[in-house]
Structure formats: structure tokens, C-alpha cells
Coordinates of C-alpha atoms in Angstrom, one line a residue:
M208 CA 0.0 0.0 0.0
D209 CA 1.3 3.5 -0.9
T210 CA 0.9 6.6 1.1
T211 CA 1.6 10.1 -0.3
E212 CA 2.9 13.0 1.7
N213 CA 4.0 16.3 0.1
G214 CA 4.0 14.6 -3.2
K215 CA 6.3 11.8 -2.0
N216 CA 5.2 8.2 -2.5
I217 CA 5.9 6.1 0.5
V218 CA 5.6 2.3 0.1
V219 CA 5.3 0.5 3.4
P220 CA 6.1 -3.3 3.2
N221 CA 3.2 -5.5 4.1
R222 CA 5.0 -7.1 7.1
V223 CA 5.8 -3.8 8.6
R224 CA 2.2 -2.6 8.1
Q225 CA 0.7 -5.8 9.5
R226 CA 3.0 -5.7 12.6
A227 CA 2.2 -2.0 13.3
S228 CA -1.6 -2.5 12.9
Q229 CA -1.5 -5.5 15.3
S230 CA 0.7 -3.9 18.0
G231 CA -1.7 -1.3 19.4
P232 CA -2.7 2.4 19.1
Q233 CA 0.8 3.7 19.5
T234 CA 2.2 1.8 16.6
E235 CA -0.9 2.5 14.5
R236 CA -0.2 6.2 15.0
W237 CA 3.5 5.7 14.1
L238 CA 2.3 4.1 10.8
R239 CA 0.0 7.0 10.0
D240 CA 2.8 9.5 10.8
L241 CA 5.5 7.6 8.9
P242 CA 5.3 9.6 5.6
Q243 CA 5.7 12.9 7.4
L244 CA 8.5 11.5 9.5
I245 CA 10.4 10.5 6.4
V246 CA 9.9 14.0 4.9
D247 CA 11.2 15.5 8.1
L248 CA 14.3 13.3 8.2
E249 CA 15.1 14.1 4.6
R250 CA 15.2 17.8 5.6
H251 CA 16.9 17.3 9.0
W252 CA 19.7 15.0 7.7
K253 CA 19.8 16.3 4.2
L254 CA 19.0 12.9 2.6
R255 CA 17.1 11.5 -0.3
I256 CA 15.3 8.4 1.0
G257 CA 14.5 5.8 -1.6
Q258 CA 12.4 2.6 -1.6
P259 CA 12.2 0.4 1.4
L260 CA 14.2 -2.8 1.9
S261 CA 12.4 -6.0 2.6
G262 CA 13.1 -8.5 5.4
G263 CA 12.2 -6.9 8.7
S264 CA 8.9 -6.3 10.3
S265 CA 9.4 -4.0 13.3
A266 CA 11.0 -1.0 11.5
Y267 CA 10.9 0.9 8.2
V268 CA 14.2 0.4 6.5
A269 CA 15.1 2.1 3.2
R270 CA 18.1 3.1 1.1
A271 CA 19.2 6.7 1.3
K272 CA 21.6 9.1 -0.4
T273 CA 23.4 11.7 1.7
A274 CA 24.0 15.3 0.6
D275 CA 27.6 14.4 -0.4
G276 CA 26.4 11.6 -2.6
N277 CA 27.2 8.6 -0.4
D278 CA 24.9 5.6 -0.1
A279 CA 23.4 4.8 3.3
V280 CA 20.5 3.1 4.9
V281 CA 17.9 4.7 7.2
K282 CA 16.0 2.7 9.8
L283 CA 12.9 4.0 11.6
G284 CA 11.8 1.9 14.5
M285 CA 8.3 1.4 15.8
P286 CA 7.7 2.7 19.4
S287 CA 9.7 0.4 21.6
D288 CA 12.3 0.6 24.3
D289 CA 14.3 -2.1 22.4
F290 CA 15.0 0.4 19.6
A291 CA 16.8 2.8 21.9
E292 CA 18.9 -0.1 23.2
E293 CA 19.8 -1.0 19.6
I294 CA 20.9 2.6 19.0
D295 CA 23.0 2.6 22.2
T296 CA 24.6 -0.7 21.3
L297 CA 25.6 0.4 17.8
A298 CA 26.9 3.7 19.1
R299 CA 29.1 2.0 21.7
A300 CA 30.3 -0.7 19.3
R301 CA 31.7 2.0 16.9
G302 CA 31.6 -0.4 13.9
R303 CA 33.5 -3.2 15.6
G304 CA 31.6 -6.3 14.6
Y305 CA 28.6 -4.2 13.8
V306 CA 27.2 -1.9 11.1
R307 CA 28.6 1.6 11.5
I308 CA 26.0 4.2 12.8
L309 CA 26.3 7.6 11.0
Q310 CA 23.5 9.5 12.6
F311 CA 20.8 8.8 15.2
D312 CA 17.8 10.6 16.7
Y313 CA 16.2 9.1 19.8
D314 CA 13.1 11.2 19.6
R315 CA 12.3 10.1 16.0
R316 CA 13.6 6.6 16.7
A317 CA 15.8 6.9 13.6
I318 CA 19.3 5.8 12.7
L319 CA 21.3 6.3 9.6
L320 CA 23.7 3.4 8.9
E321 CA 26.4 2.5 6.4
Q322 CA 25.1 0.7 3.4
L323 CA 25.8 -3.0 3.4
G324 CA 25.6 -5.8 0.9
P325 CA 23.9 -9.2 0.9
S326 CA 23.5 -11.3 4.0
M327 CA 25.1 -14.7 4.5
V328 CA 21.7 -16.2 3.7
D329 CA 21.5 -14.4 0.4
L330 CA 25.1 -15.6 -0.4
K331 CA 24.1 -19.2 0.4
L332 CA 27.4 -19.8 2.3
P333 CA 27.9 -23.4 3.6
P334 CA 26.9 -23.9 7.2
E335 CA 30.5 -24.6 8.3
R336 CA 31.8 -21.5 6.7
T337 CA 28.9 -19.5 8.1
I338 CA 29.5 -20.7 11.6
A339 CA 33.2 -19.9 11.5
L340 CA 32.5 -16.4 10.3
L341 CA 29.8 -15.8 12.8
C342 CA 32.2 -16.8 15.6
T343 CA 34.8 -14.4 14.4
M344 CA 32.2 -11.6 14.3
L345 CA 30.8 -12.4 17.7
K346 CA 34.3 -12.3 19.3
Q347 CA 34.5 -8.7 18.1
A348 CA 30.9 -7.8 18.9
W349 CA 31.4 -9.1 22.5
L350 CA 34.0 -6.4 23.0
T351 CA 31.3 -3.7 22.9
P352 CA 31.5 -1.7 26.2
L353 CA 28.7 -1.9 28.6
A354 CA 26.4 1.1 28.9
A355 CA 26.9 3.3 32.0
G356 CA 25.2 1.5 34.9
Q357 CA 24.3 -1.5 32.8
T358 CA 23.9 -4.6 35.0
I359 CA 22.0 -7.9 34.9
A360 CA 20.0 -9.5 37.8
A361 CA 18.8 -13.0 38.0
P362 CA 15.1 -12.2 37.3
D363 CA 16.2 -10.6 34.0
Y364 CA 18.6 -13.3 33.0
K365 CA 17.8 -14.8 29.6
A366 CA 17.4 -18.4 30.9
Q367 CA 14.8 -17.1 33.4
T368 CA 12.8 -15.1 30.8
L369 CA 12.9 -17.9 28.2
A370 CA 11.7 -20.4 30.8
Q371 CA 8.8 -18.2 31.5
L372 CA 8.1 -17.7 27.8
I373 CA 8.1 -21.5 27.2
T374 CA 5.8 -22.1 30.1
D375 CA 3.3 -19.4 29.1
L376 CA 3.2 -20.1 25.4
W377 CA 3.0 -23.8 25.7
E378 CA -0.3 -23.4 27.7
K379 CA -1.5 -20.4 25.6
L380 CA -1.1 -22.4 22.4
E381 CA -2.8 -25.5 24.0
R382 CA 0.4 -27.6 24.0
P383 CA 1.4 -27.4 20.3
C384 CA 4.4 -29.7 20.7
F385 CA 5.4 -32.9 22.7
E386 CA 5.7 -32.1 26.4
G387 CA 9.1 -33.8 26.5
L388 CA 10.5 -30.9 24.4
T389 CA 9.4 -28.2 26.9
S390 CA 10.5 -30.4 29.8
Q391 CA 14.0 -30.7 28.4
A392 CA 14.2 -27.1 27.5
L393 CA 13.1 -26.1 31.0
K394 CA 15.6 -28.5 32.5
F395 CA 18.4 -26.9 30.5
A396 CA 17.1 -23.5 31.5
R397 CA 17.4 -24.4 35.2
R398 CA 21.0 -25.5 34.6
R399 CA 21.8 -22.2 33.0
M400 CA 20.2 -20.4 35.9
A401 CA 22.2 -22.4 38.4
A402 CA 25.4 -21.4 36.5
F403 CA 24.5 -17.8 36.2
D404 CA 27.5 -15.6 36.7
P405 CA 27.1 -11.8 36.0
G406 CA 30.9 -11.5 35.8
R407 CA 30.9 -13.6 32.6
C408 CA 28.2 -11.6 30.8
V409 CA 29.0 -9.6 27.7
V410 CA 26.9 -7.3 25.6
A411 CA 25.1 -10.0 23.6
H412 CA 23.8 -9.5 20.1
G413 CA 20.8 -11.6 21.1
D414 CA 19.9 -12.9 17.6
P415 CA 23.1 -13.4 15.6
H416 CA 21.7 -15.6 12.9
P417 CA 23.0 -15.5 9.3
A418 CA 20.3 -13.2 8.0
N419 CA 21.6 -10.6 10.5
A420 CA 25.1 -10.9 9.2
L421 CA 25.6 -8.6 6.1
Q422 CA 28.6 -8.2 3.8
V423 CA 30.5 -4.9 4.0
S424 CA 31.3 -3.1 0.7
T425 CA 35.0 -2.8 1.6
L426 CA 37.1 -4.4 4.3
R427 CA 37.6 -2.0 7.3
V428 CA 38.7 -2.0 10.9
G429 CA 36.0 -4.0 12.8
A430 CA 34.9 -5.9 9.8
E431 CA 38.0 -7.9 8.9
S432 CA 35.8 -11.0 8.3
G433 CA 34.0 -9.1 5.5
F434 CA 30.7 -9.1 7.4
V435 CA 29.1 -7.2 10.3
F436 CA 26.0 -7.7 12.4
V437 CA 22.8 -5.6 12.2
D438 CA 19.8 -5.4 14.6
P439 CA 21.5 -6.1 18.0
N440 CA 19.4 -6.5 21.2
G441 CA 22.3 -5.5 23.4
F442 CA 21.3 -7.2 26.7
L443 CA 23.8 -8.9 29.0
C444 CA 24.4 -12.6 28.9
E445 CA 27.3 -15.1 28.7
P446 CA 28.8 -15.6 25.2
E447 CA 27.5 -19.2 25.0
Y448 CA 24.0 -17.8 24.7
D449 CA 24.7 -16.1 21.3
L450 CA 26.5 -19.3 20.2
G451 CA 23.4 -21.3 21.1
V452 CA 21.3 -19.0 18.9
V453 CA 23.6 -19.8 16.0
L454 CA 23.1 -23.5 16.7
R455 CA 19.3 -23.0 16.9
D456 CA 19.1 -22.6 13.1
W457 CA 19.9 -25.0 10.3
C458 CA 16.5 -26.8 10.5
S459 CA 16.5 -27.7 6.8
E460 CA 20.0 -29.1 7.0
L461 CA 19.3 -31.0 10.2
L462 CA 16.0 -32.5 8.9
A463 CA 17.6 -33.6 5.7
A464 CA 20.6 -35.2 7.4
P465 CA 20.9 -39.0 7.7
D466 CA 21.5 -38.5 11.4
T467 CA 20.2 -35.2 12.8
V468 CA 22.0 -35.6 16.2
V469 CA 25.4 -36.3 14.6
L470 CA 25.2 -33.2 12.4
A471 CA 23.9 -31.0 15.2
R472 CA 26.8 -32.2 17.5
K473 CA 29.2 -31.4 14.7
Y474 CA 27.9 -27.8 14.4
C475 CA 28.0 -27.4 18.2
R476 CA 31.6 -28.7 18.4
L477 CA 32.6 -26.3 15.6
L478 CA 31.0 -23.4 17.5
A479 CA 33.0 -24.4 20.6
D480 CA 36.3 -24.8 18.7
E481 CA 35.9 -21.6 16.8
S482 CA 34.9 -19.5 19.9
G483 CA 36.8 -21.2 22.7
F484 CA 33.7 -21.6 24.8
D485 CA 32.0 -24.6 26.5
E486 CA 30.4 -27.0 24.1
A487 CA 27.9 -28.4 26.7
S488 CA 26.6 -24.9 27.5
I489 CA 26.2 -24.0 23.8
W490 CA 24.2 -27.2 23.3
E491 CA 21.9 -26.4 26.2
W492 CA 21.3 -22.9 25.0
G493 CA 20.7 -24.1 21.5
F494 CA 18.0 -26.5 22.6
I495 CA 16.3 -23.8 24.8
E496 CA 16.4 -21.5 21.9
R497 CA 15.0 -24.1 19.4
V498 CA 12.0 -24.8 21.6
S499 CA 11.3 -21.2 22.6
T500 CA 11.6 -20.0 19.0
G501 CA 9.2 -22.7 17.8
L502 CA 6.7 -21.5 20.4
Y503 CA 7.3 -17.8 19.7
I504 CA 6.9 -18.2 15.9
S505 CA 3.8 -20.3 16.4
A506 CA 2.2 -17.7 18.6
Y507 CA 3.1 -14.5 16.7
G508 CA 3.8 -15.7 13.2
S509 CA 2.8 -19.1 11.8
R510 CA 2.3 -22.5 13.4
E511 CA 3.6 -24.0 10.1
L512 CA 6.8 -22.0 10.4
G513 CA 7.3 -23.1 14.0
Q514 CA 7.1 -26.8 13.2
P515 CA 10.6 -27.3 11.9
F516 CA 12.0 -26.1 15.2
F517 CA 9.8 -28.6 17.0
E518 CA 10.7 -31.4 14.6
T519 CA 14.5 -30.9 14.9
A520 CA 14.1 -30.6 18.7
Q521 CA 12.3 -33.9 18.7
R522 CA 15.0 -35.6 16.8
L523 CA 17.7 -34.2 19.1
L524 CA 15.7 -35.4 22.1
D525 CA 15.2 -38.9 20.7
G526 CA 18.9 -39.1 19.9

């Protein structure tokens, strides 16, 4: 659907429009105000904002051209505290492991970013190569300084919040998967809670999957691997959590493998070897993430899309 403001045609991707319309009055108002916001930003930052980029659902993202003719990307976030955390994380990272931030405006929930190339998913890199690159990038991203006063307490620890999410969604969705999957995920979550050590926590990306790893146009400091992350969450957690998120994916590869467990263990061992962190902890986080992601997608996206996570988790449980 197109919206016109001051003669400018604004195309809002369907996924963004749907998310905004379903998230409450504040995001609906953001959607209505979006055309004027884009016009205001063009004036404020002296930009020409082009057509939107596809992929995301919680922000309007589009290519832009700066006054000096350089290519960039503008991202306008829906009303959310998480977007301010994303801005803060990128600003503190200073391009080390992450996309470089060129401008930002908290009030408008807007950031101007360096333009990047295709993602690892678009490039169809082999899983082993992808895992090695992601580990290299994460080791840089984990060097991001903590925000002033940033701390983590047990009630906010990711194992605790994911355990609550699993418990709530399993009941809300009327038990969409085998109970043994949630039982095992909750067992692993309790182990992670017992091992909770705030001193080991880093600024985690939170969702470092291959679609969030984009190619840089030229190699630079902080992007020696040729890729950087976008869309950080920026909460505190131990490094093994991010590595477990990486392990969470690969559903199609795991389901097509002659032995799902053998291949998943191979990926987990590679993550441990490349990162230098504990293989058992990565495995547990990966299973927690696999089950919680299946439930989350089933609740807020599509039950069909959530099934591969349940199916792979079942095979790993049986193995």
C-alpha cells in the first residue's frame, strides 16, 4: 500500500504494516505519521530516502543518499524501548563487529547506517563457513563496552525469561508440541540459571543468525571478516547464549541429514572450537532457543513455520 505526503510516494512493506496494525494504538499512530517522519528526516539529515528494503517487520528500512552523494540506509523503529537499546549498542560498538552508525535521533527513533551488501543467507554460504565467520564476528561484537550502569540481575537473566516464555506459550497455544520438548528445555534453563555468573556476561547480540550478518562493501577495521551484524538487542548474557542462537538454526539441513544428532553435534563442536567456549553450555542454550523459537513463531507468526524447530528438537531429544 502506498501513502503520499507532500508529493512523495511512501511504500510500506506488508510485514511492517501488519506488525504495526496489530501492536496497538501507539504503533498504528506511528504508521500514520511515517510519511511525514520521512519527509522531516530528509530535511533534517539532508537525505534523499528511496524505496524500502524487505526483510524486517518492526522497522521501516530504506536506502538513502546523503548530501555528499554517499549511499546509506535509514531505519525508523516502531515505538519500543528495544530500539533505543539498539541505537545505544551500535553507538558504543563503533563499527566493531557491527554496522557503523552515521547519525541517530532518539526522539524520532531513527538511525542512519552505512550501506551493506547481501546477507550470509543471500550468499548461500555453507553452514560450516557461516559458523566460523559468525564466531569471528561475535568475538568482536562481545568487546562492545557496557552502557553506564548496565547490570544484569537473576530475574532478567535470559534463561529465566525464556523459561517463563516457554511455560506461558505452551499453555496459551494449547500444547502445540510434545511435552518432553518443553520439559527438556526447562531442565536446561534451570541448569543455566544455576550457572548464572554476572561477571561472565557480555553485551550479547541476542539474535546473531546468518540473516543478520551482512557483507561490507569494503574491508575495514572492525569488519575484517568481510561481514558485520545488524539489529542487536544489546542485553547482557554469557557468550554461550549467542552461540546457542547460532546452533538453533539449520532446521532444513538437520532435517535432511541421515543423522540429525550427529550433524547438530558437529555444528556445536565447531562453535565451541571456533569460539573457545564450552560445548555443553552451547548445546543447552541451542535446545532452549530451538523450543522457545518454535513456540514464539507459532504464537506470533505461523504455526507452520514453527514446526521445523519442534521437529528438529524432537530428533535431538530422541537421539
